[in-house]
CSV table of C-alpha atoms and ligand atoms in Angstrom, one decimal:
chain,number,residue,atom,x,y,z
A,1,UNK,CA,-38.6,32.6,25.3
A,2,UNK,CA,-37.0,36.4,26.7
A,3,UNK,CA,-39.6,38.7,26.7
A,4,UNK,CA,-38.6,42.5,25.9
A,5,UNK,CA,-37.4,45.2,28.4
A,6,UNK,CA,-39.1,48.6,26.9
A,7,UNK,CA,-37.7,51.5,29.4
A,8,UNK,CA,-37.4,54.6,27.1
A,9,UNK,CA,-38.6,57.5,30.0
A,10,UNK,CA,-37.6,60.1,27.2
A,11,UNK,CA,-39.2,59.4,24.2
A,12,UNK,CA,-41.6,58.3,26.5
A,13,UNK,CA,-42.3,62.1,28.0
A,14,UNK,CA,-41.9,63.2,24.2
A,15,UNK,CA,-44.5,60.7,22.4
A,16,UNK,CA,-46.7,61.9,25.8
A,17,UNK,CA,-46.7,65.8,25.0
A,18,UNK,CA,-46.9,65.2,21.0
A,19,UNK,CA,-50.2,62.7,21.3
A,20,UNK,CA,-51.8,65.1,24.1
A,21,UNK,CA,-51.0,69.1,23.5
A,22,UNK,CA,-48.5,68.4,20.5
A,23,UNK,CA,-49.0,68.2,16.4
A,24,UNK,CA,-49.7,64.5,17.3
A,25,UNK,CA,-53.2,65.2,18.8
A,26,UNK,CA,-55.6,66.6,16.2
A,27,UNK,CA,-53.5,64.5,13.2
A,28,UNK,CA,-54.5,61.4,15.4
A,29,UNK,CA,-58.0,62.0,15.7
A,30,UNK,CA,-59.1,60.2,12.8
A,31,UNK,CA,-57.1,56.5,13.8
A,32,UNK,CA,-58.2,56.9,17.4
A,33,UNK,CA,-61.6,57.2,16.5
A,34,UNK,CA,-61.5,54.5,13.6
A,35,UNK,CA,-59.9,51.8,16.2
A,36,UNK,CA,-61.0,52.4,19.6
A,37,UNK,CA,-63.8,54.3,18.7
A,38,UNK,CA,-65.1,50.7,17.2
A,39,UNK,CA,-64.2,48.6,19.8
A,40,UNK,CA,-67.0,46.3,20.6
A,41,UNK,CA,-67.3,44.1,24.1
A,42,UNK,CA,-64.4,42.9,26.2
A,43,UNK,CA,-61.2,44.8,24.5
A,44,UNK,CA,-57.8,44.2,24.7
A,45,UNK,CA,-55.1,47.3,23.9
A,46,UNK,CA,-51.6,46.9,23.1
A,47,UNK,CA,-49.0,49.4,23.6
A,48,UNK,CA,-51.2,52.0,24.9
A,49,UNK,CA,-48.7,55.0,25.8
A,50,UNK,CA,-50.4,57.4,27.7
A,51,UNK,CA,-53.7,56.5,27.1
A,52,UNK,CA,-54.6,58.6,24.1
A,53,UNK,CA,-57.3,56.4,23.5
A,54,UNK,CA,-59.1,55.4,26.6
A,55,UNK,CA,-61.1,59.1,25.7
A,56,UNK,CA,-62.2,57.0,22.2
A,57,UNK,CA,-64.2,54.2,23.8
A,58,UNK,CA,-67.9,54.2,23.9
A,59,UNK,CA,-69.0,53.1,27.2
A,60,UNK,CA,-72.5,52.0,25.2
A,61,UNK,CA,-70.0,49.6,23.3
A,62,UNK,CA,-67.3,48.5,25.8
A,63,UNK,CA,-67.2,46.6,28.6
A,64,UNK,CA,-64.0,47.0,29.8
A,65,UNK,CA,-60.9,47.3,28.4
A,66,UNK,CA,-57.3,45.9,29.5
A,67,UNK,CA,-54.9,48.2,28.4
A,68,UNK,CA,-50.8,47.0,28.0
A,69,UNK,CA,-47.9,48.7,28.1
A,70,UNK,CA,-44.2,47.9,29.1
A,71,UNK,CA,-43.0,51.0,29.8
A,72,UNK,CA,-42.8,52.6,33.3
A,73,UNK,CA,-43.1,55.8,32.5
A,74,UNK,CA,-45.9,55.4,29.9
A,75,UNK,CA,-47.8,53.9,32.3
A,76,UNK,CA,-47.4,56.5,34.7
A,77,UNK,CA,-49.3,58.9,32.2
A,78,UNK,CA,-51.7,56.1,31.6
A,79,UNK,CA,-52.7,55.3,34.9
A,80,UNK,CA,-53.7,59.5,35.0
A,81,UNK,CA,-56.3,59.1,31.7
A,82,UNK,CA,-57.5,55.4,33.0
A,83,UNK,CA,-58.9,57.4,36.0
A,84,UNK,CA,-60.3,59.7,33.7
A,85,UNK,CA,-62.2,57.1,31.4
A,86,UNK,CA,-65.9,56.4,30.8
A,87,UNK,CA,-65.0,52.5,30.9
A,88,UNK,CA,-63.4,50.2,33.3
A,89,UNK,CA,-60.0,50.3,32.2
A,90,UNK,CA,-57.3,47.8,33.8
A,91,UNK,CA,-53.4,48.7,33.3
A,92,UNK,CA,-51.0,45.8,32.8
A,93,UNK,CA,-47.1,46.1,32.2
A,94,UNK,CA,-46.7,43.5,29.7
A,95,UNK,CA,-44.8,43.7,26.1
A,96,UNK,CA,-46.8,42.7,23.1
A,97,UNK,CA,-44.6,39.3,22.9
A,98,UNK,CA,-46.3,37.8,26.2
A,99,UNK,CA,-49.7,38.8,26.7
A,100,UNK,CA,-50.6,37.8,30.5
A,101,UNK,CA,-54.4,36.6,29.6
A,102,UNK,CA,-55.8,33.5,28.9
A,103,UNK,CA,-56.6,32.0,25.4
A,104,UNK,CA,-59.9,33.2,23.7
A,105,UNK,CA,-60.6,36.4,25.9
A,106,UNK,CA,-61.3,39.4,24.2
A,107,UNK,CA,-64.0,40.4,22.0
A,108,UNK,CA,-62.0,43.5,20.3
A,109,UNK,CA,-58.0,44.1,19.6
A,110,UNK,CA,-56.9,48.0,19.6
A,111,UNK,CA,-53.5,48.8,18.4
A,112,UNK,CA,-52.2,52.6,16.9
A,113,UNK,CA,-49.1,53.2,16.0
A,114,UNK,CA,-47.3,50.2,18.1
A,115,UNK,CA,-46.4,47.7,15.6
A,116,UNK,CA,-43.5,49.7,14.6
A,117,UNK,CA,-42.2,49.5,17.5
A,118,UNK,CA,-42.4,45.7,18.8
A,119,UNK,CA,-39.4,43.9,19.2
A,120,UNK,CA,-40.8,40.5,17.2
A,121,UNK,CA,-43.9,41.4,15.3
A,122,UNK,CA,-44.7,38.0,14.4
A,123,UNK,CA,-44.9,37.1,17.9
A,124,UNK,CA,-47.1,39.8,19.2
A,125,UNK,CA,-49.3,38.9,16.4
A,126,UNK,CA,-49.5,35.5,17.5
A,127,UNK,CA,-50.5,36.2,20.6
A,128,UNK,CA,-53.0,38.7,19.6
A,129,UNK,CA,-54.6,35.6,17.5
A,130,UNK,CA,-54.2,33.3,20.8
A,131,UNK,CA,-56.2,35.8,22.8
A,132,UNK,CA,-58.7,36.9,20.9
A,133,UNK,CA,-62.1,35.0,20.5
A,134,UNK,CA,-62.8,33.6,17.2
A,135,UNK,CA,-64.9,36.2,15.4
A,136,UNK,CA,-62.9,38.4,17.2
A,137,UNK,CA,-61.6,41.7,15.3
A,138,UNK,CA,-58.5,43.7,15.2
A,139,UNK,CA,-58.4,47.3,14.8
A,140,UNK,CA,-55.2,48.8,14.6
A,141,UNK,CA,-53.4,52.0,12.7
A,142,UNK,CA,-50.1,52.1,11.8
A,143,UNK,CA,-47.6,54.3,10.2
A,144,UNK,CA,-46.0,51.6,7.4
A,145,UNK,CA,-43.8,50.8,4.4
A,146,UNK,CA,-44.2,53.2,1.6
A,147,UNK,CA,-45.4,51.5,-1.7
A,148,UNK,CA,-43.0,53.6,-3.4
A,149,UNK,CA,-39.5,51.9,-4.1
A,150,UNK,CA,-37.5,54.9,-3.6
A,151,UNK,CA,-39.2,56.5,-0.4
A,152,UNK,CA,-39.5,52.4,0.8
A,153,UNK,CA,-35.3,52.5,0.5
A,154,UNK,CA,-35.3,56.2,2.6
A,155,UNK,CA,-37.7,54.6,5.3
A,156,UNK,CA,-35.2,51.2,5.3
A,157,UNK,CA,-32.2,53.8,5.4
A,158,UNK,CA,-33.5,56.0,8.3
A,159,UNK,CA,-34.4,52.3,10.5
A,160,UNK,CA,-30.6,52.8,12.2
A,161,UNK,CA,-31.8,56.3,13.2
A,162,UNK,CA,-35.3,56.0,14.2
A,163,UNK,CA,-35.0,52.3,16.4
A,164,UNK,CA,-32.6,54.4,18.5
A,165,UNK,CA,-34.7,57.5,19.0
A,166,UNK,CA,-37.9,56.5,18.8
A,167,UNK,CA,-38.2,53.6,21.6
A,168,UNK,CA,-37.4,51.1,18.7
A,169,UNK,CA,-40.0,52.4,15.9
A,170,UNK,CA,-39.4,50.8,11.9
A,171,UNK,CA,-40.7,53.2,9.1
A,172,UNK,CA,-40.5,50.3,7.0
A,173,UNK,CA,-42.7,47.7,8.3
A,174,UNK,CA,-45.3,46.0,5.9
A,175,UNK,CA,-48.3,45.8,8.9
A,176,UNK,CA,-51.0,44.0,6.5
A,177,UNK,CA,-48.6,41.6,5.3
A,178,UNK,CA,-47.4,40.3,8.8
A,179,UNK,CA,-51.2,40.6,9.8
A,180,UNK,CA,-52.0,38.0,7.2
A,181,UNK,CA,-48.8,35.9,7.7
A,182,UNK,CA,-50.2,35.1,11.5
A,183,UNK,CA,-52.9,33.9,10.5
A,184,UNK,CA,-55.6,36.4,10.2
A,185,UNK,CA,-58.9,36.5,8.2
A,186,UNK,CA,-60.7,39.1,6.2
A,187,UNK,CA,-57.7,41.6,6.4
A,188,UNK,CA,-58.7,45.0,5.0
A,189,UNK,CA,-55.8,47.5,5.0
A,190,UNK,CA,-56.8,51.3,3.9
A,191,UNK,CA,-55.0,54.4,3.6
A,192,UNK,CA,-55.7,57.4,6.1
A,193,UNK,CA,-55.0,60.9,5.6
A,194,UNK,CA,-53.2,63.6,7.9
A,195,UNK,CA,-56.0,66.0,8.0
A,196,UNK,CA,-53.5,69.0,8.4
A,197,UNK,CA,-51.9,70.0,4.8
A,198,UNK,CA,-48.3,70.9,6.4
A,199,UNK,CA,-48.4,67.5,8.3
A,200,UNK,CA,-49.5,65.5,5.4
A,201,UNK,CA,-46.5,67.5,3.6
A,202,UNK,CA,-44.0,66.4,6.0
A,203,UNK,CA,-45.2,63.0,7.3
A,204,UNK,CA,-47.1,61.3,4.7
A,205,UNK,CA,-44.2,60.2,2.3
A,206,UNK,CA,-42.2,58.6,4.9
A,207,UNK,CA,-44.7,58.1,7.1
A,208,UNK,CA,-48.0,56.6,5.0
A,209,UNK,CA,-50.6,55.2,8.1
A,210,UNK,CA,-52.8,52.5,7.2
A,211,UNK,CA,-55.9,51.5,9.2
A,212,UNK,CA,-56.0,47.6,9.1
A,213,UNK,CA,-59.1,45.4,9.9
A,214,UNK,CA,-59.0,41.7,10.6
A,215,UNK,CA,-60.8,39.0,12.3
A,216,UNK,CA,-59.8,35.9,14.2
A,217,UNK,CA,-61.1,33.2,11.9
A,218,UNK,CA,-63.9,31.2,13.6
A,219,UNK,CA,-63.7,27.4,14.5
A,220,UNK,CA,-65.1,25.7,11.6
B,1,LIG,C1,-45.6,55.7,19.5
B,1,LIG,S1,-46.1,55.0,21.0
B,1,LIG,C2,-47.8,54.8,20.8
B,1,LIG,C3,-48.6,54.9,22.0
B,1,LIG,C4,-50.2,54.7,21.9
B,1,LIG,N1,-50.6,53.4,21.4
B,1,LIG,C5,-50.7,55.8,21.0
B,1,LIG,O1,-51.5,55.5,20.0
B,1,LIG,O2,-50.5,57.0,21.2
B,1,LIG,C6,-45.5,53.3,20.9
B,1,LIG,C7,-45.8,52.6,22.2
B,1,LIG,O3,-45.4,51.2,21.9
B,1,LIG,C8,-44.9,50.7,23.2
B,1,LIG,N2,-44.1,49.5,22.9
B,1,LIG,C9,-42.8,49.4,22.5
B,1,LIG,N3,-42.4,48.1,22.5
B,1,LIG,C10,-43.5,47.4,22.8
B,1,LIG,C11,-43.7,46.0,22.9
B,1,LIG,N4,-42.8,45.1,22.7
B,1,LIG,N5,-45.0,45.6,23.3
B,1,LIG,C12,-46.0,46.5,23.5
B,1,LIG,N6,-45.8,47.8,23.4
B,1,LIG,C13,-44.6,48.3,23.1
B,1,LIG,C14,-44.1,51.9,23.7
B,1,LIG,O4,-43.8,51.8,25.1
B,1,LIG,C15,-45.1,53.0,23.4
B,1,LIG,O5,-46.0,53.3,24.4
């Protein structure tokens, strides 16, 4: 199976400022600190950009975490913050779709705002599931399909725009439902809330973030 080639340097430098110094940083608070912040154990990240998160987990908690990320010049940012951390953190340049670890291996999943952006969500789901213990929980927050019919069609409409701009992110994916598809237990999806009015204003129709739980079902 092809694996994906994610080289986007300028979104990448964009997404960098907005999640550090940007708007991005204090509306993110809240899903950084609900996934990462609950990581438990030997953790695996997805997607992690710049590192936004390595500042999130609780060296108490964590053993070490093996942070992912295909693109170059995200993980040039990331390599910065890893040095930074309070817990072992080891980069990786791997997409989602082909995970480089063996079966079983991680105690915790964290994954914000990455979904959107795979290139086969099913896939990277799967392999999630394949390297996760059983027992094993995901904790991930992601911007999602409105439950609204008419701002769901805007999101669907805006996909042409937003895949080309945005290192390939999809307004209009259903997170929970592909979550439970792959063959994940106990999935609990809740809304969160921008915590800045204007932002909530702007973002939250279009883009509603859910925080979704799940565990890798144990061998029965
Ligand atoms: C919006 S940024 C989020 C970065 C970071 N997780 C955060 O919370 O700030 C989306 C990230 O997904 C990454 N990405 C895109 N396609 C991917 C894939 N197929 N597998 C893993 N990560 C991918 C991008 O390179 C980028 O770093």
């Amino acid at each position: 199976m092809s694996e994906p080639v994610v080289d986007h340097p300028c979104f990448s430098r964009f997404f960098n400022w907005l999640a550090s110094r940007g708007p991005g940083r204090g509306s993110f608070v809240a899903l950084r600190s609900a996934t990462a912040g609950q990581a438990r154990g030997v953790t695996l990240e997805l997607g992690a950009g710049g590192g936004p998160n390595f500042a999130y987990y609780d060296p108490a908690l964590v053993a070490r975490v093996e942070a992912t990320e295909p693109d170059a010049t995200m993980l040039g940012y990331a390599r910065q913050r890893a040095a930074q951390a309070s817990v072992p953190i080891t980069l990786t340049q791997a997409p989602a779709e082909a995970l480089p670890f063996g079966d079983d291996t991680f105690d915790t999943a964290v994954m914000t705002l990455v979904f959107c952006s795979v290139a086969d969500p099913e896939r990277s789901l799967r392999e999630l599931l394949r390297t996760l213990k059983p027992g094993g929980r995901l904790l991930m927050a992601e911007h999602v399909r409105s439950r609204h019919t008419a701002l769901a069609a805007t999101q669907s409409a805006l996909v042409p725009l937003t895949t080309r701009l945005a290192s390939n992110c999809h307004w209009n994916r259903d997170a929970a439902s592909v979550v439970r598809q792959a063959g994940f237990a106990e999935v609990h999806a809740q809304p969160l809330t921008y915590p800045r009015p204007s932002i909530r204003l702007l973002a939250g129709g279009l883009l509603p973030i859910q925080l979704i739980e799940a565990r890798k079902p144990d061998i029965s």
